[in-house]
Amino acid sequence: MVEQRRGALRTAVVWDAVSAVLADQASRLDIPGDTPGDTANHTVGTGLQVVDLGGGTGGLAVRVAALGHHVTVVEPSPDALASLQRRAADDGVADRVRGVQGDAADLLDHVEPGTADVVLCHGVLEVVDEPDEALTAIHATLRPGGALSVVVAGRFAAAVSRALAGHFDQAAALLDPAAPGDGSPGDVRHEPRRFTHPEVLALLQRHRLRPQTLHAVRVFTDLVPSGLVDGEPGAAEALLALERTVADRLEFTALAAQLHVVAHRD
């Protein structure tokens, strides 16, 4: 129960935004007078075509499918895909979830160009070899007007976390990612890449993906000791309300463990 509560705190803000994106895209497709290009590959009421890149065991994909959408999970791990299929079956959405083994490099081998209404790219740009190549493939996958949901790790929050743990040299290194690393096991420059909000916005814009919203995710949750949340009645709910309050405030992106951006293909 405690782990479920902590998990919900970490994902609630992103799920709020993803739910809104799905509802918005579905509404657009059902608007009377849509041009044929807007409704290609669709029958009204059949749900959106969603791609979850690096979707793992389907924690997000199954929730999306439960809303009536069709989800293709592109994931390199066969073990994760097996867990995905079990989870989808347990939740009664196996007919709306398709898992394929792959990654950003071969995305277009698994998804037809211009057919995705929504692409979910959460925790992927940090670990791919070339973020630009991944976004080129994502752009090609999306239909015109399609939406991209991106979650990336925040650089400044990682520096704050290292400093609070007493790792001051690592915190300083995170603030200067362009400096050469020494190759040691503790060299933070060899960890997954992190972003500031201007960096991720500029990256998306380079690929003709127009940012619409930016959310600060896990501003307080990772910093508050678990004992203050798990042992106090109502504390988890109050913390979640606080996270939602600051999610849309630009000044808090510097403290966010994750940055969530919703963008649209022009």
XYZ file of N, CA and C in Angstrom:
798
model
N 0.824 -1.202 0.000
C 0.000 0.000 0.000
C 0.867 1.263 0.000
N 1.924 1.249 0.830
C 2.809 2.406 0.902
C 3.492 2.641 -0.440
N 3.988 1.550 -1.048
C 4.666 1.683 -2.334
C 3.705 2.182 -3.412
N 2.466 1.720 -3.384
C 1.476 2.188 -4.348
C 1.220 3.678 -4.174
N 1.162 4.124 -2.912
C 0.923 5.528 -2.640
C 2.079 6.379 -3.149
N 3.306 5.936 -2.907
C 4.465 6.687 -3.384
C 4.515 6.692 -4.906
N 4.167 5.562 -5.526
C 4.138 5.500 -6.979
C 3.128 6.459 -7.561
N 1.958 6.547 -6.935
C 0.930 7.466 -7.410
C 1.394 8.911 -7.301
N 2.111 9.244 -6.249
C 2.629 10.599 -6.095
C 3.596 10.952 -7.224
N 4.382 9.967 -7.650
C 5.390 10.234 -8.667
C 4.796 10.355 -10.070
N 3.643 9.754 -10.281
C 3.106 9.698 -11.646
C 1.840 10.516 -11.856
N 1.241 11.030 -10.798
C -0.082 11.652 -10.913
C -0.081 12.865 -11.833
N 0.913 13.734 -11.724
C 0.931 14.953 -12.532
C 1.045 14.611 -14.011
N 1.893 13.643 -14.331
C 2.041 13.233 -15.730
C 0.749 12.600 -16.233
N 0.141 11.749 -15.423
C -1.106 11.113 -15.860
C -2.214 12.145 -16.068
N -2.276 13.150 -15.212
C -3.254 14.225 -15.409
C -3.098 14.835 -16.798
N -1.847 15.139 -17.161
C -1.589 15.785 -18.445
C -1.838 14.842 -19.613
N -1.418 13.579 -19.477
C -1.638 12.605 -20.554
C -3.134 12.396 -20.770
N -3.891 12.293 -19.703
C -5.342 12.123 -19.827
C -5.958 13.292 -20.587
N -5.495 14.503 -20.279
C -6.016 15.689 -20.958
C -5.659 15.675 -22.438
N -4.432 15.238 -22.763
C -4.013 15.164 -24.168
C -4.873 14.161 -24.924
N -5.109 13.002 -24.336
C -5.925 11.980 -24.984
C -7.343 12.492 -25.229
N -7.900 13.154 -24.229
C -9.256 13.684 -24.384
C -9.303 14.751 -25.470
N -8.286 15.596 -25.511
C -8.242 16.659 -26.521
C -8.118 16.089 -27.926
N -7.222 15.115 -28.103
C -7.045 14.515 -29.421
C -8.301 13.774 -29.867
N -8.942 13.051 -28.955
C -10.174 12.349 -29.300
C -11.267 13.329 -29.691
N -11.329 14.442 -28.984
C -12.331 15.459 -29.309
C -12.092 16.051 -30.681
N -10.841 16.276 -31.018
C -10.522 16.827 -32.330
C -10.979 15.902 -33.450
N -10.808 14.623 -33.270
C -11.175 13.673 -34.310
C -12.683 13.553 -34.472
N -13.444 13.867 -33.419
C -14.895 13.714 -33.477
C -15.617 15.014 -33.837
N -14.859 16.105 -34.055
C -15.486 17.384 -34.383
C -16.123 17.303 -35.756
N -17.408 17.651 -35.900
C -18.037 17.637 -37.221
C -17.320 18.582 -38.165
N -17.154 18.121 -39.407
C -16.516 18.969 -40.394
C -15.026 18.781 -40.486
N -14.475 17.796 -39.739
C -13.053 17.505 -39.876
C -12.735 17.171 -41.325
N -11.570 17.567 -41.773
C -11.153 17.219 -43.120
C -10.789 15.746 -43.172
N -10.804 15.112 -44.375
C -10.454 13.684 -44.452
C -9.077 13.386 -43.887
N -8.149 14.317 -44.030
C -6.807 14.073 -43.506
C -6.782 13.947 -42.002
N -7.707 14.672 -41.328
C -7.738 14.617 -39.871
C -8.274 13.290 -39.365
N -9.123 12.632 -40.151
C -9.752 11.403 -39.673
C -9.240 10.163 -40.385
N -8.139 10.292 -41.122
C -7.567 9.130 -41.794
C -7.205 8.069 -40.766
N -7.403 6.821 -41.145
C -7.091 5.671 -40.298
C -8.002 5.569 -39.081
N -9.159 6.233 -39.117
C -10.046 6.240 -37.955
C -11.472 5.932 -38.344
N -12.188 5.305 -37.435
C -13.632 5.276 -37.433
C -14.056 5.929 -36.136
N -14.962 6.906 -36.214
C -15.357 7.634 -35.006
C -15.798 6.653 -33.929
N -15.241 6.849 -32.719
C -15.611 6.003 -31.600
C -14.692 4.818 -31.383
N -13.720 4.589 -32.277
C -12.853 3.429 -32.117
C -11.642 3.718 -31.245
N -11.455 4.940 -30.826
C -10.313 5.273 -29.989
C -9.124 5.735 -30.793
N -8.167 6.310 -30.098
C -6.961 6.851 -30.721
C -5.941 5.751 -30.983
N -5.027 6.040 -31.902
C -3.857 5.201 -32.133
C -2.697 5.807 -31.353
N -2.249 5.115 -30.329
C -1.232 5.626 -29.407
C 0.004 4.741 -29.485
N 1.171 5.360 -29.520
C 2.446 4.639 -29.480
C 3.146 4.990 -28.175
N 3.525 3.978 -27.421
C 4.260 4.168 -26.171
C 5.685 3.671 -26.401
N 6.584 4.597 -26.679
C 7.969 4.256 -26.977
C 8.732 4.024 -25.674
N 9.335 2.826 -25.549
C 10.010 2.486 -24.301
C 9.022 2.291 -23.175
N 7.860 1.687 -23.494
C 6.763 1.592 -22.533
C 6.929 0.561 -21.445
N 8.011 -0.214 -21.476
C 8.305 -1.154 -20.394
C 7.216 -2.183 -20.196
N 6.801 -2.364 -18.958
C 5.825 -3.399 -18.611
C 4.383 -2.923 -18.758
N 4.193 -1.708 -19.272
C 2.846 -1.259 -19.607
C 2.097 -0.521 -18.530
N 2.798 -0.004 -17.538
C 2.106 0.743 -16.493
C 1.270 1.884 -17.028
N 1.764 2.564 -18.046
C 1.024 3.659 -18.671
C 0.130 3.147 -19.792
N 0.641 2.243 -20.608
C -0.101 1.760 -21.774
C -1.427 1.126 -21.389
N -1.442 0.350 -20.330
C -2.674 -0.329 -19.922
C -3.717 0.684 -19.453
N -3.276 1.723 -18.768
C -4.211 2.766 -18.343
C -4.794 3.486 -19.551
N -3.965 3.730 -20.569
C -4.447 4.384 -21.784
C -5.444 3.482 -22.512
N -5.114 2.210 -22.608
C -6.019 1.266 -23.275
C -7.345 1.150 -22.536
N -7.325 1.270 -21.216
C -8.554 1.192 -20.435
C -9.513 2.331 -20.765
N -8.997 3.405 -21.352
C -9.844 4.515 -21.778
C -10.448 4.280 -23.159
N -10.111 3.144 -23.772
C -10.686 2.801 -25.058
C -9.781 3.026 -26.248
N -8.514 3.363 -26.000
C -7.577 3.626 -27.085
C -6.762 2.383 -27.415
N -6.144 2.383 -28.587
C -5.301 1.279 -29.031
C -3.837 1.692 -28.869
N -3.063 0.877 -28.198
C -1.698 1.244 -27.841
C -0.705 0.231 -28.404
N 0.295 0.737 -29.098
C 1.437 -0.071 -29.517
C 2.616 0.289 -28.634
N 3.109 -0.680 -27.887
C 4.256 -0.473 -27.007
C 5.505 -0.967 -27.729
N 6.447 -0.060 -27.963
C 7.720 -0.397 -28.590
C 8.770 -0.428 -27.493
N 9.286 -1.615 -27.201
C 10.111 -1.827 -26.019
C 11.207 -2.842 -26.348
N 12.476 -2.545 -26.001
C 13.557 -3.470 -26.352
C 13.629 -4.728 -25.502
N 13.051 -4.733 -24.304
C 13.206 -5.873 -23.394
C 12.108 -6.911 -23.602
N 12.470 -8.142 -23.970
C 11.443 -9.184 -24.108
C 10.769 -9.521 -22.779
N 11.497 -9.427 -21.680
C 10.897 -9.708 -20.377
C 9.826 -8.666 -20.051
N 10.126 -7.400 -20.353
C 9.142 -6.347 -20.110
C 7.901 -6.558 -20.972
N 8.104 -6.973 -22.213
C 6.965 -7.215 -23.107
C 6.093 -8.361 -22.607
N 6.720 -9.394 -22.053
C 5.948 -10.504 -21.490
C 5.103 -10.026 -20.314
N 5.683 -9.180 -19.464
C 4.934 -8.622 -18.337
C 3.808 -7.713 -18.835
N 4.080 -6.978 -19.900
C 3.059 -6.125 -20.503
C 1.837 -6.943 -20.919
N 2.073 -8.051 -21.607
C 0.957 -8.862 -22.073
C 0.161 -9.441 -20.910
N 0.851 -9.856 -19.849
C 0.135 -10.376 -18.677
C -0.691 -9.276 -18.028
N -0.108 -8.099 -17.911
C -0.831 -6.988 -17.283
C -2.055 -6.598 -18.111
N -1.873 -6.537 -19.429
C -2.992 -6.174 -20.297
C -4.113 -7.204 -20.194
N -3.753 -8.483 -20.142
C -4.759 -9.536 -20.016
C -5.481 -9.446 -18.674
N -4.724 -9.219 -17.613
C -5.326 -9.120 -16.280
C -6.319 -7.965 -16.192
N -6.033 -6.879 -16.939
C -6.888 -5.688 -16.901
C -7.957 -5.700 -17.994
N -8.012 -6.775 -18.763
C -9.053 -6.906 -19.766
C -8.892 -6.031 -20.984
N -7.651 -5.635 -21.312
C -7.435 -4.750 -22.467
C -6.445 -5.358 -23.455
N -6.276 -6.683 -23.414
C -5.295 -7.329 -24.286
C -5.581 -7.086 -25.763
N -6.851 -6.887 -26.098
C -7.205 -6.665 -27.500
C -6.862 -5.262 -27.974
N -6.493 -4.384 -27.042
C -6.157 -3.004 -27.416
C -4.692 -2.659 -27.157
N -3.897 -3.644 -26.780
C -2.471 -3.413 -26.512
C -1.639 -4.354 -27.370
N -0.715 -3.793 -28.129
C 0.197 -4.592 -28.958
C 1.623 -4.279 -28.533
N 2.375 -5.295 -28.176
C 3.767 -5.104 -27.800
C 4.704 -5.588 -28.884
N 5.688 -4.764 -29.250
C 6.677 -5.158 -30.249
C 8.071 -4.859 -29.704
N 9.013 -5.731 -30.040
C 10.375 -5.546 -29.560
C 11.103 -4.594 -30.498
N 11.536 -3.477 -29.969
C 12.232 -2.483 -30.774
C 12.565 -1.274 -29.930
N 13.069 -0.242 -30.586
C 13.412 0.992 -29.883
C 13.266 2.161 -30.842
N 13.766 3.320 -30.439
C 13.598 4.513 -31.260
C 14.270 4.369 -32.617
N 15.356 3.610 -32.672
C 16.113 3.488 -33.922
C 15.313 2.791 -35.013
N 14.444 1.855 -34.634
C 13.670 1.128 -35.650
C 12.166 1.356 -35.481
N 11.802 2.488 -34.913
C 10.401 2.789 -34.648
C 9.536 2.664 -35.899
N 10.037 3.162 -37.020
C 9.240 3.160 -38.252
C 9.137 1.776 -38.891
N 9.865 0.815 -38.364
C 9.672 -0.574 -38.800
C 8.435 -1.193 -38.157
N 7.962 -0.582 -37.082
C 6.853 -1.145 -36.322
C 5.571 -0.318 -36.403
N 5.704 0.947 -36.765
C 4.550 1.835 -36.824
C 4.559 2.551 -38.168
N 3.452 2.524 -38.876
C 3.361 3.185 -40.167
C 3.511 4.695 -40.002
N 4.257 5.334 -40.906
C 4.413 6.791 -40.820
C 3.059 7.506 -40.875
N 2.948 8.563 -40.076
C 1.766 9.407 -40.120
C 0.501 8.798 -39.586
N 0.602 7.773 -38.735
C -0.606 7.093 -38.251
C -0.859 7.274 -36.759
N 0.086 7.760 -36.002
C -0.081 7.869 -34.547
C -0.760 9.184 -34.188
N -1.813 9.100 -33.390
C -2.466 10.296 -32.869
C -1.683 10.869 -31.693
N -1.111 9.973 -30.899
C -0.341 10.376 -29.717
C 0.864 9.452 -29.596
N 2.027 10.031 -29.332
C 3.216 9.252 -28.998
C 3.623 9.606 -27.576
N 3.840 8.585 -26.763
C 4.340 8.747 -25.400
C 5.823 8.412 -25.406
N 6.642 9.335 -24.951
C 8.096 9.156 -24.935
C 8.586 9.566 -23.551
N 8.451 8.671 -22.606
C 8.730 8.982 -21.208
C 10.005 8.268 -20.759
N 10.995 9.038 -20.344
C 12.242 8.461 -19.876
C 13.072 7.823 -20.968
N 12.910 8.273 -22.203
C 13.608 7.680 -23.346
C 14.749 8.557 -23.846
N 14.511 9.856 -23.953
C 15.534 10.743 -24.527
C 16.801 10.789 -23.679
N 16.694 10.403 -22.410
C 17.874 10.362 -21.540
C 18.842 9.251 -21.911
N 18.326 8.177 -22.527
C 19.131 6.968 -22.688
C 19.401 6.579 -24.137
N 18.679 7.154 -25.105
C 18.945 6.802 -26.502
C 20.313 7.332 -26.914
N 20.885 6.709 -27.949
C 22.193 7.161 -28.430
C 22.116 8.575 -28.982
N 21.064 8.868 -29.747
C 20.929 10.176 -30.390
C 19.500 10.692 -30.224
N 19.249 11.614 -29.300
C 17.899 12.160 -29.141
C 17.333 12.762 -30.430
N 18.207 13.387 -31.238
C 17.717 13.986 -32.482
C 17.167 12.930 -33.430
N 17.827 11.788 -33.520
C 17.343 10.724 -34.394
C 16.025 10.153 -33.874
N 15.907 10.037 -32.562
C 14.662 9.544 -31.981
C 13.507 10.478 -32.306
N 13.727 11.784 -32.198
C 12.660 12.739 -32.460
C 12.331 12.834 -33.945
N 13.317 12.597 -34.803
C 13.026 12.530 -36.236
C 12.061 11.384 -36.532
N 12.300 10.226 -35.920
C 11.413 9.079 -36.112
C 10.041 9.331 -35.514
N 10.001 9.959 -34.346
C 8.716 10.256 -33.711
C 7.901 11.217 -34.573
N 8.547 12.246 -35.102
C 7.856 13.202 -35.966
C 7.238 12.486 -37.164
N 7.987 11.568 -37.752
C 7.479 10.830 -38.912
C 6.315 9.920 -38.535
N 6.308 9.413 -37.321
C 5.260 8.504 -36.871
C 3.935 9.230 -36.642
N 4.010 10.459 -36.150
C 2.810 11.219 -35.826
C 2.069 11.664 -37.082
N 0.760 11.666 -37.004
C -0.018 12.290 -38.059
C 0.066 13.807 -37.882
N -0.205 14.604 -38.926
C -0.254 16.067 -38.750
C -1.256 16.437 -37.660
N -0.813 17.254 -36.722
C -1.654 17.613 -35.593
C -1.580 16.653 -34.436
N -0.849 15.538 -34.605
C -0.706 14.569 -33.530
C 0.087 15.137 -32.365
N -0.060 14.521 -31.208
C 0.541 15.030 -29.974
C 1.651 14.114 -29.479
N 2.681 14.730 -28.933
C 3.803 14.020 -28.320
C 3.869 14.393 -26.848
N 3.927 13.370 -25.992
C 4.132 13.565 -24.560
C 5.540 13.099 -24.217
N 6.358 14.029 -23.735
C 7.763 13.752 -23.423
C 8.014 13.975 -21.938
N 8.666 13.019 -21.306
C 9.137 13.186 -19.929
C 10.645 12.978 -19.926
N 11.363 13.953 -19.382
C 12.820 13.855 -19.277
C 13.249 14.188 -17.853
N 14.436 13.748 -17.495
C 14.990 14.049 -16.182
C 15.481 15.493 -16.136
N 15.219 16.174 -15.020
C 15.664 17.554 -14.839
C 17.069 17.619 -14.271
N 17.888 18.478 -14.865
C 19.294 18.560 -14.459
C 19.476 19.226 -13.098
N 18.808 20.339 -12.874
C 19.053 21.090 -11.649
C 18.579 20.331 -10.411
N 17.457 19.640 -10.537
C 16.971 18.853 -9.398
C 17.954 17.751 -9.032
N 18.588 17.156 -10.049
C 19.586 16.118 -9.774
C 20.770 16.699 -9.018
N 21.156 17.930 -9.376
C 22.265 18.580 -8.666
C 21.887 18.855 -7.212
N 20.669 19.315 -6.985
C 20.208 19.573 -5.620
C 20.212 18.272 -4.817
N 19.726 17.195 -5.412
C 19.686 15.906 -4.719
C 21.081 15.436 -4.332
N 22.049 15.592 -5.253
C 23.421 15.175 -4.940
C 24.003 16.034 -3.823
N 23.724 17.325 -3.862
C 24.258 18.209 -2.826
C 23.680 17.875 -1.456
N 22.371 17.590 -1.400
C 21.746 17.253 -0.122
C 22.285 15.945 0.440
N 22.802 15.074 -0.444
C 23.393 13.813 -0.005
C 24.872 13.962 0.343
N 25.386 15.172 0.208
C 26.785 15.421 0.536
C 27.761 15.207 -0.600
N 27.262 14.951 -1.826
C 28.129 14.713 -2.982
C 28.297 16.032 -3.761
N 29.080 16.913 -3.195
C 29.145 18.271 -3.728
C 29.865 18.335 -5.072
N 30.897 17.527 -5.251
C 31.592 17.520 -6.538
C 30.675 17.018 -7.654
N 29.877 16.001 -7.347
C 28.945 15.489 -8.349
C 27.882 16.533 -8.685
N 27.417 17.253 -7.664
C 26.429 18.307 -7.914
C 27.005 19.370 -8.840
N 28.257 19.763 -8.596
C 28.892 20.765 -9.443
C 29.064 20.258 -10.867
N 29.410 18.974 -11.003
C 29.594 18.398 -12.331
C 28.291 18.387 -13.119
N 27.173 18.135 -12.445
C 25.886 18.125 -13.124
C 25.512 19.496 -13.676
N 26.032 20.534 -13.059
C 25.740 21.886 -13.527
C 26.591 22.277 -14.724
N 27.597 21.466 -15.053
C 28.474 21.766 -16.187
C 28.653 20.501 -17.020
N 27.591 20.033 -17.689
C 27.648 18.744 -18.381
C 28.573 18.739 -19.582
N 28.961 19.900 -20.092
C 29.830 19.949 -21.263
C 31.286 19.687 -20.908
N 31.646 19.806 -19.628
C 33.029 19.570 -19.228
C 33.371 18.093 -19.393
N 34.610 17.767 -19.761
C 34.986 16.359 -19.960
C 34.954 15.592 -18.654
N 34.446 14.370 -18.706
C 34.431 13.516 -17.535
C 35.745 12.774 -17.387
N 35.925 12.146 -16.234
C 37.171 11.413 -16.004
C 36.996 9.909 -16.219
N 35.770 9.473 -16.527
C 35.538 8.063 -16.821
C 35.418 7.173 -15.608
N 35.470 7.737 -14.402
C 35.383 6.923 -13.198
C 33.943 6.463 -12.975
N 33.742 5.398 -12.170
C 32.377 4.901 -11.933
C 31.448 5.957 -11.351
N 31.969 6.892 -10.583
C 31.133 7.919 -9.985
C 30.966 9.158 -10.840
N 31.489 9.148 -12.044
C 31.409 10.310 -12.926
C 29.969 10.467 -13.412
N 29.296 11.513 -12.951
C 27.872 11.679 -13.251
C 27.624 11.964 -14.722
N 28.677 12.332 -15.472
C 28.461 12.606 -16.890
C 28.265 11.328 -17.687
N 28.522 10.181 -17.066
C 28.291 8.904 -17.732
C 26.924 8.328 -17.382
N 26.155 9.055 -16.602
C 24.797 8.635 -16.275
C 23.846 9.122 -17.364
N 22.570 8.736 -17.339
C 21.631 9.238 -18.340
C 21.640 10.756 -18.412
N 21.495 11.276 -19.633
C 21.518 12.736 -19.809
C 20.322 13.382 -19.124
N 20.502 14.629 -18.741
C 19.458 15.413 -18.087
C 19.282 16.722 -18.836
N 18.146 17.365 -18.602
C 17.787 18.537 -19.380
C 17.328 19.682 -18.478
N 17.533 20.905 -18.949
C 16.820 22.054 -18.420
C 15.605 22.274 -19.318
N 14.652 23.098 -18.855
C 13.463 23.241 -19.690
C 13.747 23.985 -20.995
N 14.664 24.972 -21.057
C 14.956 25.551 -22.373
C 15.592 24.541 -23.328
N 16.399 23.630 -22.799
C 17.042 22.636 -23.657
C 16.032 21.684 -24.285
N 15.096 21.186 -23.501
C 14.135 20.224 -24.063
C 13.175 20.918 -25.020
N 12.798 22.161 -24.730
C 11.920 22.888 -25.648
C 12.618 23.142 -26.976
N 13.874 23.544 -26.914
C 14.627 23.799 -28.149
C 14.804 22.515 -28.953
N 15.045 21.414 -28.280
C 15.202 20.128 -28.954
C 13.934 19.754 -29.723
N 12.797 19.929 -29.111
C 11.533 19.611 -29.778
C 11.291 20.543 -30.968
N 11.561 21.809 -30.789
C 11.314 22.775 -31.854
C 12.190 22.520 -33.070
N 13.394 22.003 -32.855
C 14.264 21.673 -33.981
C 13.646 20.625 -34.888
N 12.754 19.839 -34.330
C 12.146 18.750 -35.091
C 10.690 19.042 -35.452
N 10.364 20.312 -35.519
C 9.022 20.759 -35.926
C 7.937 20.159 -35.045
N 8.254 20.094 -33.769
C 7.305 19.671 -32.749
C 7.053 20.882 -31.859
N 5.849 21.388 -31.895
C 5.518 22.669 -31.279
C 5.086 22.471 -29.829
N 5.915 22.886 -28.848
C 5.541 22.711 -27.442
C 4.277 23.505 -27.096
N 3.390 22.841 -26.349
C 2.138 23.463 -25.926
C 2.096 23.692 -24.419
N 2.518 22.701 -23.663
C 2.492 22.828 -22.210
C 3.779 22.258 -21.624
N 4.162 22.793 -20.487
C 5.344 22.336 -19.750
C 4.937 22.148 -18.300
N 5.266 20.979 -17.746
C 4.903 20.683 -16.359
C 6.140 20.325 -15.544
N 6.177 20.837 -14.332
C 7.188 20.444 -13.354
C 6.672 19.219 -12.611
N 7.440 18.141 -12.625
C 7.003 16.867 -12.060
C 7.938 16.463 -10.926
N 7.351 16.018 -9.823
C 8.120 15.574 -8.650
C 9.025 16.687 -8.133
N 8.406 17.818 -7.847
C 9.146 18.946 -7.286
C 9.511 18.680 -5.833
N 8.556 18.181 -5.058
C 8.756 17.948 -3.630
C 8.839 16.473 -3.259
N 8.211 15.626 -4.043
C 8.027 14.224 -3.645
C 9.337 13.512 -3.367
N 10.370 13.788 -4.179
C 11.644 13.097 -3.993
C 12.471 13.687 -2.857
N 12.096 14.861 -2.373
C 12.868 15.521 -1.326
C 12.285 15.321 0.071
N 10.982 15.092 0.132
C 10.322 14.930 1.431
C 10.597 13.534 1.985
N 11.096 13.413 3.203
C 11.338 12.081 3.787
C 10.060 11.253 3.816
N 10.198 9.971 3.472
C 9.014 9.111 3.371
C 8.257 9.029 4.694
N 8.969 9.145 5.812
C 8.303 9.064 7.108
C 7.304 10.175 7.333
N 7.529 11.319 6.714
C 6.611 12.439 6.870
C 5.344 12.258 6.044
N 5.427 11.366 5.061
C 4.279 11.143 4.174
C 3.522 9.881 4.567
N 4.258 8.800 4.791
C 3.617 7.502 5.003
C 3.010 7.354 6.395
N 3.517 8.100 7.358
C 3.047 7.906 8.730
C 2.005 8.899 9.189
N 1.642 9.861 8.335
C 0.693 10.892 8.740
C -0.588 10.793 7.921
N -1.737 10.667 8.584
C -3.004 10.605 7.846
C -3.209 11.858 6.992
N -3.529 11.664 5.722
C -3.799 12.779 4.831
C -2.575 13.440 4.246
N -1.369 13.020 4.675
C -0.157 13.688 4.204
C 0.084 13.436 2.717
N -0.130 12.201 2.264
C 0.100 11.887 0.859
C -0.828 12.698 -0.035
N -2.080 12.813 0.376
C -3.047 13.592 -0.407
C -2.661 15.064 -0.439
N -2.178 15.587 0.679
C -1.772 16.992 0.726
C -0.541 17.231 -0.144
N 0.386 16.282 -0.128
C 1.583 16.414 -0.961
C 1.214 16.362 -2.435
N 0.307 15.477 -2.803
C -0.140 15.400 -4.189
C -0.812 16.704 -4.610
N -1.624 17.263 -3.753
C -2.262 18.546 -4.069
C -1.213 19.630 -4.271
N -0.160 19.606 -3.462
C 0.921 20.574 -3.609
C 1.634 20.389 -4.941
N 1.912 19.136 -5.316
C 2.560 18.872 -6.604
C 1.703 19.402 -7.757
N 0.408 19.195 -7.676
C -0.472 19.680 -8.734
C -0.516 21.204 -8.769
N -0.390 21.830 -7.612
C -0.422 23.294 -7.550
C 0.755 23.921 -8.275
N 1.930 23.303 -8.164
C 3.132 23.904 -8.752
C 3.454 23.365 -10.142
N 2.710 22.361 -10.597
C 3.058 21.697 -11.861
C 3.106 22.663 -13.038
N 2.229 23.658 -13.046
C 2.161 24.593 -14.173
C 2.934 25.880 -13.933
N 3.684 25.948 -12.862
C 4.417 27.187 -12.539
C 5.861 27.062 -13.010
N 6.212 27.911 -13.961
C 7.495 27.807 -14.638
C 8.673 27.875 -13.675
N 8.544 28.672 -12.615
C 9.674 28.851 -11.703
C 10.043 27.566 -10.976
N 9.136 26.602 -10.928
C 9.425 25.356 -10.219
C 10.064 24.295 -11.110
N 10.212 24.573 -12.399
C 10.845 23.571 -13.264
C 12.301 23.320 -12.868
N 12.951 24.324 -12.291
C 14.346 24.144 -11.891
C 14.481 23.128 -10.763
N 13.419 22.944 -9.981
C 13.455 21.999 -8.858
C 12.812 20.660 -9.195
N 12.310 20.522 -10.401
C 11.562 19.318 -10.762
C 12.493 18.169 -11.111
N 12.235 17.004 -10.522
C 13.017 15.816 -10.874
C 12.786 15.426 -12.321
N 11.584 15.726 -12.832
C 11.258 15.446 -14.224
C 10.550 16.652 -14.842
N 10.736 16.786 -16.141
C 10.039 17.807 -16.918
C 9.131 17.098 -17.908
N 7.887 17.538 -17.963
C 6.928 16.937 -18.883
C 6.478 17.996 -19.890
N 6.635 17.680 -21.161
C 6.248 18.599 -22.223
C 5.265 17.900 -23.157
N 4.206 18.616 -23.500
C 3.289 18.169 -24.543
C 3.524 19.047 -25.761
N 3.771 18.415 -26.902
C 4.038 19.137 -28.147
C 3.168 18.546 -29.244
N 2.961 19.319 -30.303
C 2.177 18.868 -31.441
C 3.006 18.944 -32.722
N 2.769 17.980 -33.579
C 3.400 18.027 -34.898
C 2.662 19.036 -35.766
N 3.414 19.946 -36.389
C 2.816 20.936 -37.296
C 2.266 20.255 -38.534
